Coordinates of C-alpha atoms in Angstrom, one line a residue:
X1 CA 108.1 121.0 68.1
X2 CA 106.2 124.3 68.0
X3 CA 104.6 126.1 70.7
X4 CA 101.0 126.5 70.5
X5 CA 100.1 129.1 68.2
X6 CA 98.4 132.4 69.2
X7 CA 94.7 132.9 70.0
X8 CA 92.9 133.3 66.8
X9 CA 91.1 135.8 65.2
X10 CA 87.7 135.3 63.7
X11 CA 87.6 134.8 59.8
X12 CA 84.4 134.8 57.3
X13 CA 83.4 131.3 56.3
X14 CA 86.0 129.7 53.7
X15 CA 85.0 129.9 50.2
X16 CA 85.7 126.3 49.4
X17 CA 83.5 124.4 52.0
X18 CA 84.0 120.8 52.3
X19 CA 81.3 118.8 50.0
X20 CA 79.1 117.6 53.4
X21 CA 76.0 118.4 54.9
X22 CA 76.4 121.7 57.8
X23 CA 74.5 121.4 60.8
X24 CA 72.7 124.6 61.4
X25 CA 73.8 126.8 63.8
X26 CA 72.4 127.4 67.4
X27 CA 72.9 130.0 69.8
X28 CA 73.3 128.6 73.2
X29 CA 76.6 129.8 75.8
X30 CA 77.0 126.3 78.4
X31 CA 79.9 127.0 79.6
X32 CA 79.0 128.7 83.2
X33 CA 76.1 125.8 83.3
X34 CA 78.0 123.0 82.8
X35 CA 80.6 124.2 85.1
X36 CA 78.2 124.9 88.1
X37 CA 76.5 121.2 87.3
X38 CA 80.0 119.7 87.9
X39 CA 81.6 121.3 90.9
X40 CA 81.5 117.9 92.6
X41 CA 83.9 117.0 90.3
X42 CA 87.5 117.2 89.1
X43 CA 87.7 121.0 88.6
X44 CA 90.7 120.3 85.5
X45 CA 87.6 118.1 83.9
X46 CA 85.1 120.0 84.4
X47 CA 86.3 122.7 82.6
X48 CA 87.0 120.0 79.9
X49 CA 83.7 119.4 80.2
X50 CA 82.2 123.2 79.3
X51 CA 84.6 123.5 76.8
X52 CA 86.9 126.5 75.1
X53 CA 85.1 129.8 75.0
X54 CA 87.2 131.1 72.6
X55 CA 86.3 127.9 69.6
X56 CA 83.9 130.3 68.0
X57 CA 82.3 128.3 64.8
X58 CA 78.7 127.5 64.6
X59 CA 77.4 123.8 66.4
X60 CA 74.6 121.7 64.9
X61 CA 72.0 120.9 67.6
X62 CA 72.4 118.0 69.7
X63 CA 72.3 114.2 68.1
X64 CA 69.4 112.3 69.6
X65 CA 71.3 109.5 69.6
X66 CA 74.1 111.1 72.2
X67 CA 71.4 112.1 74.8
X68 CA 72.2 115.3 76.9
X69 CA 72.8 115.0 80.5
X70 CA 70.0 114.6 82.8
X71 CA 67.6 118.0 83.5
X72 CA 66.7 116.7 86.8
X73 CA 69.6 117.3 89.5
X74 CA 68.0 114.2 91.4
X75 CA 68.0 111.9 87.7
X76 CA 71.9 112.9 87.4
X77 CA 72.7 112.5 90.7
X78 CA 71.5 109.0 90.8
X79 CA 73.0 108.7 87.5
X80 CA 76.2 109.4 89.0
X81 CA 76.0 106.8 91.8
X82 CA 75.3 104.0 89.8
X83 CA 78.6 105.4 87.1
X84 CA 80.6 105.3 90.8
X85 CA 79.7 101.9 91.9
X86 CA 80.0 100.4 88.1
X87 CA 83.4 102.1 87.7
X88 CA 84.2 100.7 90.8
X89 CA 84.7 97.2 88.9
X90 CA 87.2 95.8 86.8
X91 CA 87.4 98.7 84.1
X92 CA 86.9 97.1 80.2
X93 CA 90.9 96.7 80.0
X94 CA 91.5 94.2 82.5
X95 CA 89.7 90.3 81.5
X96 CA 89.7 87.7 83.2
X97 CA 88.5 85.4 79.6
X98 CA 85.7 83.3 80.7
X99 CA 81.8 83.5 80.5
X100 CA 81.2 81.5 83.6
X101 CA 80.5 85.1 85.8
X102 CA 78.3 86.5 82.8
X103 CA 76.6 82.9 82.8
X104 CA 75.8 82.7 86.4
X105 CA 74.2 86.1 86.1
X106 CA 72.0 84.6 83.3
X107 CA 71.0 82.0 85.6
X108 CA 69.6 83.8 88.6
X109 CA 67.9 86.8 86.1
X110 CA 65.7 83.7 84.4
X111 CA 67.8 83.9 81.0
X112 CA 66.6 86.9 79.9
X113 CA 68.4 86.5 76.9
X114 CA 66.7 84.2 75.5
X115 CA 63.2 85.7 75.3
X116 CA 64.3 87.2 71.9
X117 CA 66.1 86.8 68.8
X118 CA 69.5 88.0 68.4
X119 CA 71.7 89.5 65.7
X120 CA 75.8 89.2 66.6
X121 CA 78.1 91.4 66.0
X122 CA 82.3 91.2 66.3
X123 CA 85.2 92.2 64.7
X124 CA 87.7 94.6 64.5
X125 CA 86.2 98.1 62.9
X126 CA 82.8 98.7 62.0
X127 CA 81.0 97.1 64.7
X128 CA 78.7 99.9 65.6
X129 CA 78.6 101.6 62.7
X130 CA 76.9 98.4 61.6
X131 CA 74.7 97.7 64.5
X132 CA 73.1 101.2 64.0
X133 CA 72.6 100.3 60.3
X134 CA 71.2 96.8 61.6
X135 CA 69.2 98.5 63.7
X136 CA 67.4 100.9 61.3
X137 CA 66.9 98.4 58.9
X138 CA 64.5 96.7 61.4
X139 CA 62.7 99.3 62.7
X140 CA 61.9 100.5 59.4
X141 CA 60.3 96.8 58.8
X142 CA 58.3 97.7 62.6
X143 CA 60.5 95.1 64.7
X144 CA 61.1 96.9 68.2
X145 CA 64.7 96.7 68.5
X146 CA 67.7 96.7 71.4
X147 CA 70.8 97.9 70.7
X148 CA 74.0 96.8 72.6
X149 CA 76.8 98.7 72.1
X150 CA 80.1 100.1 73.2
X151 CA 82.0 102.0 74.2
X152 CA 79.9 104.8 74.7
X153 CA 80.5 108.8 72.8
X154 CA 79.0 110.7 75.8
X155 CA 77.3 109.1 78.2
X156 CA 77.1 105.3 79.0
X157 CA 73.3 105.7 78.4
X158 CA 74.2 105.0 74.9
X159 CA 74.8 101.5 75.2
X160 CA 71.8 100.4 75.8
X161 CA 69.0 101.3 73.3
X162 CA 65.3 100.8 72.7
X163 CA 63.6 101.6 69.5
X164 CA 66.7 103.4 67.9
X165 CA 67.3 105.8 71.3
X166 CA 69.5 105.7 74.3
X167 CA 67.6 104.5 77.4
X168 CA 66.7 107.6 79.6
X169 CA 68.8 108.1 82.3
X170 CA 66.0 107.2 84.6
X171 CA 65.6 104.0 83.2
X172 CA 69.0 103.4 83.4
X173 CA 69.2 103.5 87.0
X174 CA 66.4 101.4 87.3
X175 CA 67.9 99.0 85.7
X176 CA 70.8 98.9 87.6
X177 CA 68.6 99.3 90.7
X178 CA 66.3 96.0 89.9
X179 CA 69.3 93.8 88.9
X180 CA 71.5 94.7 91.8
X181 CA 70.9 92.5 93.6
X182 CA 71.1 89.3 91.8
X183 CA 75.0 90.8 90.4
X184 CA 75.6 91.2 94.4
X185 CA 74.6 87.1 94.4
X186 CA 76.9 86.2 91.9
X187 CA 80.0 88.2 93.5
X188 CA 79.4 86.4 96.6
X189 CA 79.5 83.2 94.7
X190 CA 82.7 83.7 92.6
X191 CA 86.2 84.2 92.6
X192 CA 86.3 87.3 91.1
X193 CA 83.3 90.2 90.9
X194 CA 82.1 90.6 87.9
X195 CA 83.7 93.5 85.9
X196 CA 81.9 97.1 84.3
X197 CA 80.9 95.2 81.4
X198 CA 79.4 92.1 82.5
X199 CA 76.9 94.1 84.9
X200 CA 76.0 96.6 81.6
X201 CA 76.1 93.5 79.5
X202 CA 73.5 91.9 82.2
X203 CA 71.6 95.2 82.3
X204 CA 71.3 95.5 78.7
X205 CA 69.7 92.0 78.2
X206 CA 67.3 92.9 81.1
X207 CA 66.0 95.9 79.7
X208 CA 65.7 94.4 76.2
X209 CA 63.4 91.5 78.1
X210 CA 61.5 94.3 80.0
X211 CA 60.7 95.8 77.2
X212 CA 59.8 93.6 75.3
X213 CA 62.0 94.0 72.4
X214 CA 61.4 91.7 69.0
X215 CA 64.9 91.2 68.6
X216 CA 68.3 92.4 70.0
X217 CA 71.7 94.3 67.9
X218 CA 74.1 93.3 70.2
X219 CA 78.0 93.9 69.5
X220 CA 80.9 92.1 71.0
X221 CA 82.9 93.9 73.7
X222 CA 86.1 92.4 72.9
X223 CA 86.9 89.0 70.6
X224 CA 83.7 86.6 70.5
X225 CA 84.6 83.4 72.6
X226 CA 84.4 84.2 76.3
X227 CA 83.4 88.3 75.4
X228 CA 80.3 88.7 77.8
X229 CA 77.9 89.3 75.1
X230 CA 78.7 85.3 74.2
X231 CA 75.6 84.2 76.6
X232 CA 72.9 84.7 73.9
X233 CA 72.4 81.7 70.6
X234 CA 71.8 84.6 67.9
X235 CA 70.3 83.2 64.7
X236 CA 72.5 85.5 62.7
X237 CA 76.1 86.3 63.4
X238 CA 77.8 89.2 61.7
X239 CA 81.8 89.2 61.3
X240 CA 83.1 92.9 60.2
X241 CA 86.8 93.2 59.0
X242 CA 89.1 91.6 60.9
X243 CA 92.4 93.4 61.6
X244 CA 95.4 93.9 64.1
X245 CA 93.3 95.3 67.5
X246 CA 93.9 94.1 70.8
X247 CA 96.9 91.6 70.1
X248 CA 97.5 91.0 73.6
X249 CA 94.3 89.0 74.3
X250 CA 93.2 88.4 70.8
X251 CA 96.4 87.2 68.9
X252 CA 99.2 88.4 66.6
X253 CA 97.8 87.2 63.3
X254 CA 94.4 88.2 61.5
X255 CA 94.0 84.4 61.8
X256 CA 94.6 84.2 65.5
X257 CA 91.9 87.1 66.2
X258 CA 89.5 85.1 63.9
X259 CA 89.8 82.4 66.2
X260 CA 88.9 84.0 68.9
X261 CA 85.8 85.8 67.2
X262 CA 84.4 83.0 65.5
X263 CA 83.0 82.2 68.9
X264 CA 80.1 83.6 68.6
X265 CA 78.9 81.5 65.0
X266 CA 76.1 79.5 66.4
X267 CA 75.3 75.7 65.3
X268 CA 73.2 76.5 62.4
X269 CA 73.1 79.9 62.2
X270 CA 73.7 82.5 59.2
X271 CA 77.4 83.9 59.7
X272 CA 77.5 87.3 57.2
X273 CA 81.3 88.0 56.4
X274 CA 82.4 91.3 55.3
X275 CA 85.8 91.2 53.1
X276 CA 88.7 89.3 55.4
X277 CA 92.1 88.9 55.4
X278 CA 92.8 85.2 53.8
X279 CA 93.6 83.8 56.7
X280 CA 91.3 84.8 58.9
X281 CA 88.5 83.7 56.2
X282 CA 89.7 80.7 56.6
X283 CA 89.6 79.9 59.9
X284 CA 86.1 81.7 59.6
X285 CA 84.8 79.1 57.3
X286 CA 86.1 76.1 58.6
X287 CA 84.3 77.4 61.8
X288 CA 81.0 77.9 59.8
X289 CA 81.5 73.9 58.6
X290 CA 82.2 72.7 61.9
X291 CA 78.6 73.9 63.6
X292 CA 76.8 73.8 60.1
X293 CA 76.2 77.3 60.0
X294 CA 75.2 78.8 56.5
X295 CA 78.0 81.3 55.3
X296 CA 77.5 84.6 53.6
X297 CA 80.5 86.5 51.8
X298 CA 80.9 89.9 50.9
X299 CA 82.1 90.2 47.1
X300 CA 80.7 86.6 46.4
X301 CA 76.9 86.2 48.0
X302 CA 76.2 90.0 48.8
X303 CA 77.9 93.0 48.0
X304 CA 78.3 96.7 46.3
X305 CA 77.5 96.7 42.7
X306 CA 78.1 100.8 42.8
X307 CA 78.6 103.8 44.6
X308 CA 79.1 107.3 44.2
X309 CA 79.6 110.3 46.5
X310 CA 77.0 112.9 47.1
X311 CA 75.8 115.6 49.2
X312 CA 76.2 114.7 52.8
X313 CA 77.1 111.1 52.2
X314 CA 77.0 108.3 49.2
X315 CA 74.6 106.8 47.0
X316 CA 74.6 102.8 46.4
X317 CA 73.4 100.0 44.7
X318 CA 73.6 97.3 47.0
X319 CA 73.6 93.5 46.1
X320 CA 71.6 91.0 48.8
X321 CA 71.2 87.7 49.3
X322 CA 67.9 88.2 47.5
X323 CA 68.6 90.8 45.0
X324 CA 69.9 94.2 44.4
X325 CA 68.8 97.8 45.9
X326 CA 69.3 100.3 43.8
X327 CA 69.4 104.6 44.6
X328 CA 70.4 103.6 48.3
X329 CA 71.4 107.4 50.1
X330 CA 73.6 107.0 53.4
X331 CA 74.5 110.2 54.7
X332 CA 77.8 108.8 56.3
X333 CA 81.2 109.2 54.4
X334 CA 83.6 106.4 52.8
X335 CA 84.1 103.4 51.5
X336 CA 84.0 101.6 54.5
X337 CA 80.8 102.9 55.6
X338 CA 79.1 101.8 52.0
X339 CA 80.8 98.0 53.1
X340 CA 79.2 98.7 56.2
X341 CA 76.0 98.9 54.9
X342 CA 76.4 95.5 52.7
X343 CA 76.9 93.6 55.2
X344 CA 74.2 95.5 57.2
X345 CA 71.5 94.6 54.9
X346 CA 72.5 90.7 53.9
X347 CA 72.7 90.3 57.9
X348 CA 68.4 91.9 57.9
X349 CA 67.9 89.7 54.9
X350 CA 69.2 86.7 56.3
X351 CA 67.3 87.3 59.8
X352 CA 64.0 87.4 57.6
X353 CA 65.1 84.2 55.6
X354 CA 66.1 86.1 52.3
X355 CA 68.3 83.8 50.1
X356 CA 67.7 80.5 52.4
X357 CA 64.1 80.2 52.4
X358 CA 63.2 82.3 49.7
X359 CA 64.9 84.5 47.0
X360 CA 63.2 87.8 46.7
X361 CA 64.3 91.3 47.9
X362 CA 63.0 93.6 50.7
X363 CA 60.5 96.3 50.1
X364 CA 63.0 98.9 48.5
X365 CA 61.2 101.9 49.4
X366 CA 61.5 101.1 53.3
X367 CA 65.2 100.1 53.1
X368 CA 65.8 103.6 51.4
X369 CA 64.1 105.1 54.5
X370 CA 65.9 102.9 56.9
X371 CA 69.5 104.2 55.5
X372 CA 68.9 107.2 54.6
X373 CA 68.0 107.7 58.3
X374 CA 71.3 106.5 59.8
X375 CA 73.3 107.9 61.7
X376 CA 76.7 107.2 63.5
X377 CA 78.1 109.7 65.8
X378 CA 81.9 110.5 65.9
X379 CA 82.6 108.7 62.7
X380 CA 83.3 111.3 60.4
X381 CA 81.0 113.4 62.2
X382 CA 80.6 117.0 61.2
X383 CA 80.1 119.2 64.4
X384 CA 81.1 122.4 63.0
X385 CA 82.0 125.0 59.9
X386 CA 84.3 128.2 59.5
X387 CA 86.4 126.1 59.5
X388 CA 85.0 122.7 59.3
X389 CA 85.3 120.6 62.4
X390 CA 85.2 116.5 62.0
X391 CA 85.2 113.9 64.5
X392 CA 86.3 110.2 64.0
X393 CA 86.7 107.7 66.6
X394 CA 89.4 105.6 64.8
X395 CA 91.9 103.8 67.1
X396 CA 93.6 101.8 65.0
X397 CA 95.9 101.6 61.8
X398 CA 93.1 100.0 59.9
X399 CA 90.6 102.4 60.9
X400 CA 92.9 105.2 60.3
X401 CA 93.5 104.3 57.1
X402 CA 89.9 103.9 56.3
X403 CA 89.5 107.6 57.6
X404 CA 91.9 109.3 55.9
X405 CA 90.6 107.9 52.7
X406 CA 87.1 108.6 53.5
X407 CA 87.9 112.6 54.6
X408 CA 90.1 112.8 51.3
X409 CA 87.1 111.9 49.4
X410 CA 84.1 112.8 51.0
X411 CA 85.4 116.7 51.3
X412 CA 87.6 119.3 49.6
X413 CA 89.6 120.6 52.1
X414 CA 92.5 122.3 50.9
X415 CA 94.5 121.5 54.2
X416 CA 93.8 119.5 56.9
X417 CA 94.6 119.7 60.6
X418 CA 94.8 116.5 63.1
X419 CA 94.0 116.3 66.6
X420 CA 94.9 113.0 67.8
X421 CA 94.5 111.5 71.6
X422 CA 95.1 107.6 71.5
X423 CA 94.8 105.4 74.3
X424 CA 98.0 103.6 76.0
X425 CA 98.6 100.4 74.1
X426 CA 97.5 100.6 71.1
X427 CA 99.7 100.5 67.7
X428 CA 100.6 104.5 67.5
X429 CA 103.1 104.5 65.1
X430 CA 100.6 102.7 62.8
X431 CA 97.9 104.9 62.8
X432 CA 100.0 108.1 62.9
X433 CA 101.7 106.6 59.7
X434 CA 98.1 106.1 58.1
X435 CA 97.0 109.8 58.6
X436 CA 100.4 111.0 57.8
X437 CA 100.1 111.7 54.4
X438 CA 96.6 113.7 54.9
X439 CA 97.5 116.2 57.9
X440 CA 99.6 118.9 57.5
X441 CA 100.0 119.2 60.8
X442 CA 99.2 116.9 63.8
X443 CA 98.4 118.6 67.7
X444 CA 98.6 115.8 69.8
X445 CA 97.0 116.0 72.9
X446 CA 95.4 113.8 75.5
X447 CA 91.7 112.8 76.8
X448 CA 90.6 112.7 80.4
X449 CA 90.6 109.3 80.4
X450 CA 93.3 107.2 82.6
X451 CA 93.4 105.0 79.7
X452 CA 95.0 108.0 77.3
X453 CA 98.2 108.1 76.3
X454 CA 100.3 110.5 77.8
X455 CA 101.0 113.1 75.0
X456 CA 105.0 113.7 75.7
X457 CA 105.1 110.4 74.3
X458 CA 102.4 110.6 71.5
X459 CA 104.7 113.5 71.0
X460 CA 107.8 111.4 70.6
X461 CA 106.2 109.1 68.2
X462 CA 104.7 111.8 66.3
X463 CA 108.0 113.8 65.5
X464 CA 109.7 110.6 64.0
X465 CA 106.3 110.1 61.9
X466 CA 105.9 113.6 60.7
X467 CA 108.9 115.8 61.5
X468 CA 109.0 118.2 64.3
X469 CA 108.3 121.0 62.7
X470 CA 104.3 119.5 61.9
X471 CA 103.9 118.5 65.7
X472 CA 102.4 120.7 68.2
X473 CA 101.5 119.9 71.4
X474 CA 99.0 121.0 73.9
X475 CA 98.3 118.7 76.8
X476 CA 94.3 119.7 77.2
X477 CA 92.0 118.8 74.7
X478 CA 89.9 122.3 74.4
X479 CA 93.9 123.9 74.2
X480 CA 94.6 121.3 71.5
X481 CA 91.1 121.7 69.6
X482 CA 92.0 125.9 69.4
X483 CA 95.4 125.5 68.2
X484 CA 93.8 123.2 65.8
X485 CA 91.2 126.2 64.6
X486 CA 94.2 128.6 64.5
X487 CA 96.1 126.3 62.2
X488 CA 93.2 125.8 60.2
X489 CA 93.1 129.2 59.5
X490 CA 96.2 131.2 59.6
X491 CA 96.6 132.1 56.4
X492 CA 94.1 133.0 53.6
X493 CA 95.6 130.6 50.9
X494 CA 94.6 127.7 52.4
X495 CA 90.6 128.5 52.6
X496 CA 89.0 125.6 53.1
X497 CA 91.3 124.1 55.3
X498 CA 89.6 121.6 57.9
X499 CA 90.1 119.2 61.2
X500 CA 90.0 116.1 61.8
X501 CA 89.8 115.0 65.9
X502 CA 90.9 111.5 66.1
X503 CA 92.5 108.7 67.9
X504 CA 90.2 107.1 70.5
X505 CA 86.7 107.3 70.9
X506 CA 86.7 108.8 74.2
X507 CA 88.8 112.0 72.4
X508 CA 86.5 112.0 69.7
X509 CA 83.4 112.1 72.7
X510 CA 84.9 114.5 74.8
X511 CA 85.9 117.1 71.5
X512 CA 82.0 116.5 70.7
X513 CA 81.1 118.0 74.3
X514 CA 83.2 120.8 73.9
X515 CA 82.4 121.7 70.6
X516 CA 78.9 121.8 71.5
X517 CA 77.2 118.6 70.4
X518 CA 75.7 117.5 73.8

């Protein structure tokens, strides 16, 4: 295995830019800032935190949808208490599989979940990719949304949204403040306290109440049976690809895992099915027939007549349940992405009774708006140029291999550089082998997560998958993300050479920080 290679030099911009959309630059120098807003905290992540001051390409300006950290030192102090007392629950790894804590919370807030109409999401990848596009679909049609999500890019503000935006920080912690009280009722009544998730899942469902919100986006945590989110009877119920995620909880089969996720098809809802493995359409289906729910498939009732790649994303015609959509823009990369968006738009159709009640299409002119104003951080995010910087949260073989098809098409990078942190647990081997054949050369490093993976074994894996003379290693992500640059640009035959950050979501969220995006 190499050392890391030297500090770089600055180059021009590559002639041969990948074919995306560049974020225009912004001066702004955070580093001293950030570090003086976190000297309260680990000093090693705090520094993570600011970022490399020698990574010397351009950022876009901040995504609305990863807010920046609280202005007011009172807001982000308060912020930080309520991130303390939630983290000091059971952390999203460790289940105990029941919805009988979640439920009793439900009880004591007045079922807040059931002053609004829901749209359920699970499966393996694409989950919030197509929650977002759920999301925007609405709002263009002037439905006030929520949005449950996670995990979260930056801050776990992002979870819970209103009308296409993170809560504020401030109403975040007056969330937490109101319902408090009732979660401290329900630990003194059960076995176990409920976990991180159940509170966030109780404090989304609160705020989307408050708000009032028309109806609620709300994606599974983990499986669909006895995953918190299970509380609420959504009219529509949304299955993305199932794959091989988890199979310690969920099962060791695409069959098993559909099992499991096929919990949350309602009697007589609408399920929507993306494309499936056959077995786990099956077990689908004879779900659907056992609570009478109406079934939607992807390639048979809805689907992609055509797409195309263009400037900063993909143009589509899109078969619905009522009809097709033609000249559709969505400025995110890949095939999966334009799947995304099928099933995206047959699960809005169904919610407004397109293809049950009535067979007619949506106003084409407002679902044009609604996608072409999607957006999906880390996945297959750009965040910089000179050379060209991409982030993707894929954690998975499947999703790895849905990447490095996407990044092979979507730009023209002559060479292409991986960063990868994963998380302990996961199925390395299989996604290393999936982006194997697109990186020249892999850094493996680590995020500041406890959850991360530690990278002398990444290492291990990595040299049997690529050869040790294609693995570097550098222990700290803003290290890892400069030895990345350097690689990208050591030599002036490969202009255009890019990198791709990659491997959990929390490595593609904390790369995002330090390259400026929030």
């Amino acid at each position: 295995m190499s050392e890391h290679p030297a500090d770089p030099q600055p180059n021009d911009p590559q002639p041969n830019e990948p074919r995306a959309h560049e974020p225009e630059p912004y001066e702004r120098d955070v580093f001293d800032e950030i570090v003086d807003t976190e000297t309260d905290r680990d000093p090693d992540l705090a520094v993570i935190e600011a970022g490399s001051r020698t990574l010397r390409a351009q950022a876009g300006p901040p995504d609305a949808q990863v807010p920046e950290p609280p202005a007011d030192p009172q807001v982000a102090a308060a912020l930080r208490a309520v991130e303390t007392e939630l983290a000091s629950r059971w952390g999203e790894t460790k289940l105990e599989p029941s919805v009988q804590r979640i439920a009793a919370l439900m009880d004591v807030l007045g079922e807040p979940q059931r002053a609004y109409p829901s749209i359920h999401i699970t499966g393996t990848n694409g989950k919030t990719s197509t929650a977002r596009m759920v999301e925007a679909l609405l709002a263009a049609f002037d439905l006030r949304t929520g949005r449950y999500t996670s995990p979260h890019v930056r801050s776990v503000t992002e979870r819970i949204s209103l009308d296409g935006s993170p809560v504020s920080a401030e109403r975040f912690v007056s969330v937490y403040e109101d319902v408090k009280p009732y979660v401290e009722m329900v630990d003194a009544a059960e076995d176990y306290r409920l976990s991180f998730f159940e509170v966030l899942t109780g404090m989304a469902y609160a705020a989307f109440a408050d708000a009032p919100v028309d109806v609620a986006v709300v994606e599974v945590g983990m499986g669909g049976t006895w995953d918190a989110t299970n509380v609420i009877d959504a009219s529509v119920a949304v299955v993305t690809p199932i794959d091989l995620d988890h199979t310690d909880r969920l099962g060791s089969t695409p069959g098993e895992i559909a099992a499991e996720k096929s919990g949350i098809v309602k009697q007589g809802a609408t399920v929507v099915l993306a494309q499936q493995p056959v077995d786990a359409a099956q077990v689908l289906l004879k779900k659907a027939v056992e609570v009478d729910a109406t079934v939607a498939r992807e390639g048979m009732e809805f689907g992609i007549v055509s797409r195309e790649v263009a400037v900063g994303g993909q143009l589509l015609t899109l078969r619905g349940l009522g009809g097709e959509y033609p000249e559709v823009f969505l400025p995110l990369y890949g095939a999966h992405q334009a799947h995304n968006a099928a099933v995206a738009l047959a699960a809005v159709e169904a919610f407004f009774g397109v293809g049950a009640d009535h067979a007619r299409v949506l106003d084409i002119d407002t679902v044009r708006r609604a996608f072409a104003s999607v957006s999906s951080p880390a996945r297959l995010e750009v965040v910089r140029r000179s050379p060209t910087v991409v982030l993707d949260a894929a954690h998975n073989p499947a999703g790895a291999r849905a990447t490095a098809e996407a990044v092979t098409e979507a730009f023209g990078f002559s060479r292409l550089i991986g960063v990868v942190g994963t998380s302990a647990g996961k199925d390395v081997r299989g996604l290393l082998e999936a982006f194997e054949p697109v990186f020249a050369e892999i850094v493996v490093t680590r995020n500041s997560t406890e959850r991360s993976m530690d990278p002398d074994e990444l290492a291990a894996i990595a040299v049997e998958v690529f050869g040790e003379e294609r693995v570097v290693v550098e222990p700290q992500l803003d290290e890892a993300l400069e030895a990345a640059v350097t690689l990208a640009e050591e030599d002036a035959e490969y202009a255009g050479a890019g990198v791709l950050v990659t491997g959990s979501v929390f490595t593609a969220g904390e790369a995002r920080l330090l390259l400026g995006k929030g």
